[in-house]
Amino acid sequence: MKVVPSKMLGMLGGGQLGRYFVLAAHKMGYKVTVLDPDPKSPAGRISDIHLCSAYDDKEALDVIKNSCLAVTTEFENIPADSLEYLSQSIQVHPRASAVRIVQNRIREKSFLKENALPVGPFYIIDSAEALVNIPLNLFPGILKIAEFGYDGKGQKRVNNIEDVNAAFEEFGERPCILEKQIRLDREVSVILARSIDGLVEVHPVAENVHVNGILDTTVAPARIDQLVEKNVYDLAKIIALKLGYVGVMAVEFFISGKEIFVNEIAPRPHNSGHYTIDACISSQFEQQVRTLVEMPLGNPSAHSNALMINLLGDSWIKPEVHEPNWESLLSQGQLKLHLYGKDEPRMGRKMGHMTFLSVDPVSDEVVEEFLEIKRSI
Ligand code: ATP
Ligand code: MG
């Protein structure tokens, strides 16, 4: 059922991704109710209605059910049961069953394997008993908690069985995945929008560099050959199809030599798609609105080459808290500054990002030049 502009939409989660959804929805005339327990959440602050409650709060879910025509999410850790509950009364994209799979690394990896999609070697540690049969060929590896990890949190590099035992204990013996550490030549991601009719549009592939498990830079379009580009697009489309996915979804890939592995799937827009706000005809957030209200998809093509650089709380803390030198940054006329309205800078906290737009493809020298500007502010 199409939802026409001026109606109320629901957003579960109030982070920066939700904030951009609100902005895109407002641009098109919709109103948005945001559910997020944080009274200062970036999306809650600019929403029409902010429900400051837990994601499984029945009363809050009932407000959404009774006032919104469609609801989506910006956060994979929303209880799938909340999505399920809402879907009995209103349009929910993506569906609960898709979110349930991708919000848990064990279910996510098992789904990929069952569907013969390329995933790096892994071993499931869902109990202390599973610690006895760890395959030694997974070392050096990374132990990751199955749920609630983000930005490299809930992850530990491990070199042997003793390390795994210690990390598993440190994580409170919660279910984990042990992954083999893959030699990464490149990391890329695909942001895809899939409509209720199964039509798919993809943004130009993003090429990502992580520092300490947190996204640092994205160059788009990615500097990969056409075959790799085709492969990652095809894989993302198959994943969306198999999940019966409607909405915006991101798939992160590892490229190692001639091999491509799926790293993870995000049931929402993605930090690596922030460049689409300034560099594409329709951003990932506009696509999220369009898929949610069941209107035709926008055109995801880029009109500029782009470099996106994240701004973490670190830029405010050097080591004492100070206001970054915005003037030096804004003196770059082709650079777009984005801040998410977060009051408190903390090390590693995503406070904003900057996007450099260029007629020419982005070179390594340009990336270095703008990283230097970021370091100097
Ligand atoms: P986010 O939600 O921000 O994407 P996350 O906490 O879910 O992060 P991952 O995507 O699992 O974390 O890992 C973060 C980064 O750590 C990856 O993008 C990659 O750079 C590195 N990494 C993770 N797993 C592996 C692996 N098996 N081999 C090599 N590098 C890895
Ligand atoms: Mg990731």
Short mmCIF file of C-alpha atoms and ligand atoms in Angstrom, two decimals:
data_model
loop_
_atom_site.label_atom_id
_atom_site.label_comp_id
_atom_site.label_asym_id
_atom_site.label_seq_id
_atom_site.Cartn_x
_atom_site.Cartn_y
_atom_site.Cartn_z
CA MET A 1 0.00 0.00 0.00
CA LYS A 2 1.53 3.30 -1.05
CA VAL A 3 1.99 5.88 1.70
CA VAL A 4 1.52 9.38 0.35
CA PRO A 5 3.57 12.39 1.54
CA SER A 6 2.41 14.20 4.70
CA LYS A 7 1.68 10.91 6.48
CA MET A 8 3.58 9.71 9.55
CA LEU A 9 6.41 7.17 9.19
CA GLY A 10 8.08 5.27 12.02
CA MET A 11 11.81 4.87 12.60
CA LEU A 12 13.16 2.38 15.13
CA GLY A 13 16.53 3.73 16.26
CA GLY A 14 17.66 7.33 16.63
CA GLY A 15 21.31 7.40 15.55
CA GLN A 16 22.84 9.39 12.70
CA LEU A 17 21.48 6.96 10.12
CA GLY A 18 18.00 7.60 11.47
CA ARG A 19 18.68 11.34 11.44
CA TYR A 20 19.38 11.26 7.70
CA PHE A 21 16.25 9.20 7.18
CA VAL A 22 14.25 11.92 8.97
CA LEU A 23 15.86 14.60 6.79
CA ALA A 24 15.10 12.66 3.59
CA ALA A 25 11.53 11.97 4.71
CA HIS A 26 10.96 15.63 5.65
CA LYS A 27 12.30 16.72 2.28
CA MET A 28 9.55 14.66 0.66
CA GLY A 29 6.83 15.92 3.01
CA TYR A 30 6.54 13.00 5.42
CA LYS A 31 6.48 13.23 9.21
CA VAL A 32 8.54 10.86 11.33
CA THR A 33 8.13 9.30 14.76
CA VAL A 34 11.44 8.06 16.16
CA LEU A 35 11.71 5.41 18.87
CA ASP A 36 14.98 5.59 20.80
CA PRO A 37 15.58 5.42 24.56
CA ASP A 38 18.22 8.17 24.39
CA PRO A 39 16.63 11.60 24.98
CA LYS A 40 19.45 13.23 23.01
CA SER A 41 19.49 10.82 20.08
CA PRO A 42 20.51 12.52 16.80
CA ALA A 43 17.32 11.46 14.98
CA GLY A 44 15.01 11.97 17.96
CA ARG A 45 16.09 15.61 18.16
CA ILE A 46 14.82 16.45 14.69
CA SER A 47 11.85 14.10 14.55
CA ASP A 48 8.20 15.17 14.69
CA ILE A 49 7.62 12.86 17.63
CA HIS A 50 10.34 11.25 19.74
CA LEU A 51 9.25 8.24 21.78
CA CYS A 52 11.89 7.95 24.44
CA SER A 53 11.40 4.29 25.34
CA ALA A 54 12.98 0.88 25.00
CA TYR A 55 12.71 -0.91 21.66
CA ASP A 56 10.43 -3.56 23.12
CA ASP A 57 8.18 -1.16 25.05
CA LYS A 58 4.66 -2.29 24.20
CA GLU A 59 3.08 1.11 24.82
CA ALA A 60 5.56 2.88 22.52
CA LEU A 61 5.12 0.21 19.85
CA ASP A 62 1.37 0.72 20.11
CA VAL A 63 1.77 4.46 19.55
CA ILE A 64 3.70 3.66 16.36
CA LYS A 65 1.15 1.05 15.35
CA ASN A 66 -1.71 3.51 15.77
CA SER A 67 -0.12 6.62 14.26
CA CYS A 68 2.35 5.49 11.57
CA LEU A 69 1.53 3.89 8.25
CA ALA A 70 4.92 2.33 7.74
CA VAL A 71 7.98 1.68 9.87
CA THR A 72 11.63 0.94 9.25
CA THR A 73 14.86 0.73 11.21
CA GLU A 74 18.38 2.12 11.23
CA PHE A 75 19.83 -0.28 13.78
CA GLU A 76 20.26 -4.05 13.45
CA ASN A 77 19.85 -4.67 17.15
CA ILE A 78 16.17 -3.75 17.23
CA PRO A 79 14.42 -6.85 18.60
CA ALA A 80 13.02 -8.73 15.60
CA ASP A 81 9.96 -9.42 17.76
CA SER A 82 9.16 -5.68 17.80
CA LEU A 83 9.21 -5.65 13.98
CA GLU A 84 7.08 -8.78 13.95
CA TYR A 85 4.56 -7.22 16.32
CA LEU A 86 4.26 -4.02 14.26
CA SER A 87 3.94 -5.93 11.01
CA GLN A 88 0.62 -7.36 12.19
CA SER A 89 -0.87 -3.87 11.78
CA ILE A 90 1.35 -1.70 9.58
CA GLN A 91 3.86 -1.90 6.75
CA VAL A 92 7.31 -2.94 8.08
CA HIS A 93 10.36 -2.86 5.79
CA PRO A 94 12.69 -4.71 6.10
CA ARG A 95 10.79 -7.73 7.39
CA ALA A 96 11.46 -9.19 10.84
CA SER A 97 12.75 -12.51 9.45
CA ALA A 98 15.54 -10.77 7.48
CA VAL A 99 16.61 -8.66 10.45
CA ARG A 100 16.55 -11.73 12.71
CA ILE A 101 19.10 -13.44 10.47
CA VAL A 102 21.53 -10.59 9.96
CA GLN A 103 21.50 -9.30 13.55
CA ASN A 104 23.19 -12.46 14.76
CA ARG A 105 26.55 -13.45 13.29
CA ILE A 106 25.88 -17.18 13.76
CA ARG A 107 22.58 -17.04 11.88
CA GLU A 108 24.07 -14.65 9.30
CA LYS A 109 27.11 -16.82 8.52
CA SER A 110 24.99 -19.98 8.50
CA PHE A 111 22.54 -18.33 6.07
CA LEU A 112 25.39 -17.38 3.74
CA LYS A 113 26.88 -20.87 3.86
CA GLU A 114 23.53 -22.61 3.31
CA ASN A 115 22.97 -20.46 0.24
CA ALA A 116 26.43 -21.24 -1.14
CA LEU A 117 27.47 -17.59 -0.86
CA PRO A 118 31.20 -16.99 -0.33
CA VAL A 119 32.07 -16.50 3.30
CA GLY A 120 35.48 -16.82 4.98
CA PRO A 121 36.28 -19.86 7.13
CA PHE A 122 34.55 -19.70 10.52
CA TYR A 123 33.64 -21.83 13.53
CA ILE A 124 30.64 -21.40 15.82
CA ILE A 125 31.33 -21.21 19.56
CA ASP A 126 27.90 -21.19 21.17
CA SER A 127 28.88 -22.96 24.40
CA ALA A 128 31.94 -23.85 26.47
CA GLU A 129 31.79 -27.39 24.98
CA ALA A 130 32.45 -26.00 21.52
CA LEU A 131 35.86 -24.78 22.74
CA VAL A 132 37.32 -28.30 22.53
CA ASN A 133 37.03 -28.78 18.76
CA ILE A 134 38.38 -25.50 17.44
CA PRO A 135 39.96 -26.03 13.98
CA LEU A 136 43.58 -24.90 14.18
CA ASN A 137 43.60 -23.66 10.58
CA LEU A 138 41.52 -20.66 11.74
CA PHE A 139 44.54 -19.07 13.43
CA PRO A 140 45.39 -16.26 13.40
CA GLY A 141 41.72 -15.46 13.85
CA ILE A 142 39.21 -13.02 15.24
CA LEU A 143 36.69 -13.95 17.90
CA LYS A 144 33.46 -11.93 17.56
CA ILE A 145 30.41 -11.97 19.80
CA ALA A 146 27.38 -13.09 17.80
CA GLU A 147 25.16 -10.14 18.73
CA PHE A 148 25.40 -6.45 19.62
CA GLY A 149 28.90 -5.82 18.25
CA TYR A 150 29.61 -2.70 16.20
CA ASP A 151 32.58 -0.59 15.13
CA GLY A 152 34.88 -3.48 16.02
CA LYS A 153 33.50 -3.73 19.57
CA GLY A 154 33.04 -7.25 20.93
CA GLN A 155 35.95 -8.49 18.82
CA LYS A 156 39.33 -9.85 19.79
CA ARG A 157 42.28 -10.97 17.67
CA VAL A 158 43.34 -14.49 18.73
CA ASN A 159 46.43 -16.51 17.84
CA ASN A 160 45.79 -19.81 19.60
CA ILE A 161 43.30 -21.85 21.64
CA GLU A 162 44.39 -20.17 24.91
CA ASP A 163 43.60 -16.75 23.46
CA VAL A 164 40.13 -17.97 22.42
CA ASN A 165 39.44 -19.38 25.88
CA ALA A 166 40.45 -16.10 27.50
CA ALA A 167 38.46 -13.95 25.06
CA PHE A 168 35.37 -16.18 25.33
CA GLU A 169 35.50 -15.77 29.11
CA GLU A 170 36.06 -12.03 28.78
CA PHE A 171 32.93 -11.83 26.61
CA GLY A 172 30.94 -13.49 29.41
CA GLU A 173 30.75 -16.84 27.56
CA ARG A 174 28.22 -15.34 25.15
CA PRO A 175 27.79 -17.11 21.78
CA CYS A 176 30.62 -16.18 19.41
CA ILE A 177 32.00 -16.77 15.96
CA LEU A 178 35.66 -17.48 15.39
CA GLU A 179 36.73 -16.19 11.97
CA LYS A 180 39.97 -16.79 10.18
CA GLN A 181 41.82 -13.52 9.71
CA ILE A 182 41.74 -12.83 5.99
CA ARG A 183 44.53 -11.00 4.16
CA LEU A 184 42.65 -7.99 2.86
CA ASP A 185 43.66 -6.40 -0.44
CA ARG A 186 40.57 -4.23 -0.38
CA GLU A 187 37.29 -3.85 1.44
CA VAL A 188 34.24 -2.73 -0.49
CA SER A 189 30.53 -2.42 0.19
CA VAL A 190 27.39 -2.41 -1.88
CA ILE A 191 24.35 -0.37 -0.88
CA LEU A 192 21.26 -1.76 -2.47
CA ALA A 193 17.63 -0.68 -2.51
CA ARG A 194 14.97 -3.29 -3.23
CA SER A 195 11.33 -2.43 -3.80
CA ILE A 196 8.27 -4.41 -2.80
CA ASP A 197 8.03 -5.50 -6.47
CA GLY A 198 11.55 -6.94 -6.33
CA LEU A 199 13.14 -4.17 -8.41
CA VAL A 200 16.71 -3.39 -7.35
CA GLU A 201 18.93 -0.31 -7.68
CA VAL A 202 22.54 -0.21 -6.50
CA HIS A 203 24.76 2.73 -5.67
CA PRO A 204 28.32 2.83 -7.03
CA VAL A 205 30.49 0.39 -5.08
CA ALA A 206 32.19 1.98 -2.05
CA GLU A 207 35.84 1.24 -1.24
CA ASN A 208 36.45 1.33 2.49
CA VAL A 209 39.40 1.57 4.85
CA HIS A 210 38.90 0.72 8.52
CA VAL A 211 41.18 1.84 11.32
CA ASN A 212 40.90 -0.05 14.63
CA GLY A 213 37.72 -1.74 13.35
CA ILE A 214 36.01 1.62 12.62
CA LEU A 215 35.36 2.92 9.12
CA ASP A 216 37.86 5.70 8.38
CA THR A 217 37.52 6.50 4.68
CA THR A 218 35.31 5.63 1.72
CA VAL A 219 36.24 6.27 -1.89
CA ALA A 220 33.48 5.99 -4.47
CA PRO A 221 33.34 4.61 -7.02
CA ALA A 222 35.65 1.86 -5.74
CA ARG A 223 38.84 1.33 -7.72
CA ILE A 224 38.07 -2.27 -8.69
CA ASP A 225 37.85 -4.00 -12.04
CA GLN A 226 34.55 -4.61 -13.79
CA LEU A 227 34.46 -8.31 -13.01
CA VAL A 228 34.78 -7.73 -9.27
CA GLU A 229 32.17 -5.00 -9.51
CA LYS A 230 29.77 -7.35 -11.28
CA ASN A 231 30.43 -10.11 -8.75
CA VAL A 232 29.73 -7.97 -5.69
CA TYR A 233 26.58 -6.52 -7.25
CA ASP A 234 25.34 -10.01 -8.12
CA LEU A 235 26.11 -11.33 -4.63
CA ALA A 236 24.31 -8.42 -2.93
CA LYS A 237 21.28 -8.95 -5.18
CA ILE A 238 21.16 -12.69 -4.44
CA ILE A 239 21.36 -11.98 -0.69
CA ALA A 240 18.48 -9.49 -0.88
CA LEU A 241 16.41 -11.92 -2.92
CA LYS A 242 17.03 -14.84 -0.54
CA LEU A 243 16.13 -12.67 2.45
CA GLY A 244 12.95 -11.44 0.77
CA TYR A 245 14.36 -8.03 1.54
CA VAL A 246 12.50 -4.76 1.00
CA GLY A 247 14.34 -1.57 1.85
CA VAL A 248 17.96 -0.46 1.87
CA MET A 249 20.60 -3.03 2.68
CA ALA A 250 24.39 -2.89 2.79
CA VAL A 251 26.76 -5.78 2.16
CA GLU A 252 30.41 -5.51 3.20
CA PHE A 253 32.94 -7.57 1.23
CA PHE A 254 36.55 -8.60 1.68
CA ILE A 255 38.68 -8.88 -1.45
CA SER A 256 41.70 -11.11 -1.05
CA GLY A 257 43.65 -11.92 -4.22
CA LYS A 258 41.10 -13.38 -6.63
CA GLU A 259 38.69 -14.26 -3.86
CA ILE A 260 35.66 -12.31 -2.66
CA PHE A 261 34.10 -13.00 0.73
CA VAL A 262 30.95 -11.55 2.25
CA ASN A 263 31.94 -9.98 5.58
CA GLU A 264 28.57 -8.87 6.88
CA ILE A 265 25.11 -7.67 5.94
CA ALA A 266 23.51 -4.58 7.45
CA PRO A 267 19.68 -4.34 7.29
CA ARG A 268 19.80 -0.56 6.87
CA PRO A 269 21.73 2.25 5.22
CA HIS A 270 25.43 2.20 6.02
CA ASN A 271 28.21 4.55 7.04
CA SER A 272 30.03 3.68 3.81
CA GLY A 273 27.01 5.02 1.91
CA HIS A 274 27.22 8.51 3.43
CA TYR A 275 28.92 9.71 0.28
CA THR A 276 25.60 9.15 -1.55
CA ILE A 277 24.07 12.16 0.28
CA ASP A 278 26.24 14.63 -1.62
CA ALA A 279 27.46 12.66 -4.62
CA CYS A 280 24.41 10.80 -5.95
CA ILE A 281 21.09 11.75 -7.52
CA SER A 282 19.21 9.73 -4.88
CA SER A 283 20.94 9.07 -1.58
CA GLN A 284 20.71 5.80 0.34
CA PHE A 285 18.29 7.57 2.71
CA GLU A 286 16.02 8.78 -0.05
CA GLN A 287 15.93 5.19 -1.29
CA GLN A 288 15.04 4.05 2.22
CA VAL A 289 12.06 6.44 2.27
CA ARG A 290 11.00 5.40 -1.24
CA THR A 291 11.14 1.66 -0.49
CA LEU A 292 9.32 2.16 2.80
CA VAL A 293 6.42 4.08 1.30
CA GLU A 294 6.35 1.69 -1.68
CA MET A 295 6.97 4.42 -4.24
CA PRO A 296 9.26 3.97 -7.30
CA LEU A 297 13.00 3.81 -6.58
CA GLY A 298 15.20 6.84 -7.22
CA ASN A 299 18.21 6.96 -9.50
CA PRO A 300 21.31 6.03 -7.46
CA SER A 301 23.90 7.22 -10.01
CA ALA A 302 26.74 9.45 -8.87
CA HIS A 303 27.19 12.92 -10.35
CA SER A 304 30.58 13.33 -8.63
CA ASN A 305 33.48 11.22 -7.51
CA ALA A 306 33.61 11.21 -3.73
CA LEU A 307 35.83 10.74 -0.73
CA MET A 308 34.13 10.39 2.67
CA ILE A 309 36.16 10.71 5.86
CA ASN A 310 34.63 9.98 9.26
CA LEU A 311 35.06 12.49 12.08
CA LEU A 312 35.38 10.71 15.41
CA GLY A 313 35.37 12.21 18.89
CA ASP A 314 39.18 11.91 18.68
CA SER A 315 39.21 15.14 16.65
CA TRP A 316 37.79 16.99 19.66
CA ILE A 317 40.11 15.33 22.20
CA LYS A 318 43.77 16.13 21.61
CA PRO A 319 44.23 15.30 24.50
CA GLU A 320 42.16 18.06 26.12
CA VAL A 321 38.69 18.79 24.70
CA HIS A 322 38.70 21.64 22.16
CA GLU A 323 36.55 22.79 19.26
CA PRO A 324 38.08 21.57 15.98
CA ASN A 325 39.29 24.22 13.56
CA TRP A 326 36.27 24.21 11.27
CA GLU A 327 37.45 27.19 9.29
CA SER A 328 40.45 25.36 7.86
CA LEU A 329 38.22 22.48 6.91
CA LEU A 330 35.46 24.62 5.41
CA SER A 331 37.97 26.66 3.41
CA GLN A 332 37.90 23.63 1.09
CA GLY A 333 34.95 24.63 -1.08
CA GLN A 334 34.36 21.14 -2.48
CA LEU A 335 34.14 19.64 0.98
CA LYS A 336 30.80 19.06 2.71
CA LEU A 337 30.81 19.01 6.50
CA HIS A 338 28.27 16.87 8.34
CA LEU A 339 27.82 16.84 12.12
CA TYR A 340 25.26 14.66 13.85
CA GLY A 341 24.30 16.94 16.74
CA LYS A 342 26.01 14.84 19.44
CA ASP A 343 26.96 16.91 22.50
CA GLU A 344 29.62 14.72 23.98
CA PRO A 345 32.72 13.79 21.99
CA ARG A 346 34.26 10.49 23.04
CA MET A 347 37.23 8.65 21.55
CA GLY A 348 35.99 6.43 18.72
CA ARG A 349 32.49 7.97 18.74
CA LYS A 350 31.17 8.92 15.31
CA MET A 351 30.46 12.67 15.54
CA GLY A 352 30.19 13.49 11.85
CA HIS A 353 31.89 13.09 8.50
CA MET A 354 33.16 15.12 5.59
CA THR A 355 32.67 14.43 1.92
CA PHE A 356 35.00 15.75 -0.76
CA LEU A 357 33.39 15.97 -4.20
CA SER A 358 35.50 15.88 -7.30
CA VAL A 359 35.18 15.82 -11.08
CA ASP A 360 38.26 13.58 -11.24
CA PRO A 361 38.55 10.10 -9.73
CA VAL A 362 39.88 10.19 -6.17
CA SER A 363 43.56 9.21 -5.98
CA ASP A 364 45.54 7.94 -2.98
CA GLU A 365 47.26 11.34 -2.87
CA VAL A 366 43.92 13.11 -2.50
CA VAL A 367 42.93 10.72 0.30
CA GLU A 368 46.21 11.46 2.09
CA GLU A 369 45.76 15.21 1.60
CA PHE A 370 42.33 15.20 3.25
CA LEU A 371 43.39 12.84 6.03
CA GLU A 372 46.11 15.39 6.76
CA ILE A 373 43.49 18.17 6.91
CA LYS A 374 41.48 16.06 9.34
CA ARG A 375 44.54 15.46 11.52
CA SER A 376 45.27 19.20 11.59
CA ILE A 377 41.86 20.54 12.64
P1 ATP B 1 30.57 -2.33 11.67
O1 ATP B 1 29.27 -2.64 12.28
O2 ATP B 1 31.06 -0.95 11.92
O3 ATP B 1 30.68 -2.72 10.24
P2 ATP B 1 31.57 -4.56 13.11
O4 ATP B 1 31.86 -4.34 14.55
O5 ATP B 1 30.36 -5.27 12.73
O6 ATP B 1 31.67 -3.19 12.40
P3 ATP B 1 33.22 -6.18 11.29
O7 ATP B 1 32.68 -5.67 10.03
O8 ATP B 1 32.99 -7.61 11.62
O9 ATP B 1 32.81 -5.30 12.56
O10 ATP B 1 34.78 -5.90 11.37
C1 ATP B 1 35.30 -4.59 11.34
C2 ATP B 1 36.56 -4.57 10.48
O11 ATP B 1 37.57 -5.44 11.06
C3 ATP B 1 36.34 -5.10 9.07
O12 ATP B 1 35.79 -4.14 8.22
C4 ATP B 1 37.79 -5.50 8.71
O13 ATP B 1 38.56 -4.36 8.42
C5 ATP B 1 38.28 -6.10 10.02
N1 ATP B 1 37.96 -7.54 10.02
C6 ATP B 1 36.86 -8.12 10.56
N2 ATP B 1 36.85 -9.45 10.36
C7 ATP B 1 37.96 -9.76 9.67
C8 ATP B 1 38.53 -10.98 9.17
N3 ATP B 1 37.94 -12.15 9.34
N4 ATP B 1 39.72 -10.89 8.51
C9 ATP B 1 40.35 -9.69 8.34
N5 ATP B 1 39.86 -8.52 8.80
C10 ATP B 1 38.69 -8.53 9.46
MG MG B 2 31.44 -4.26 9.48
#
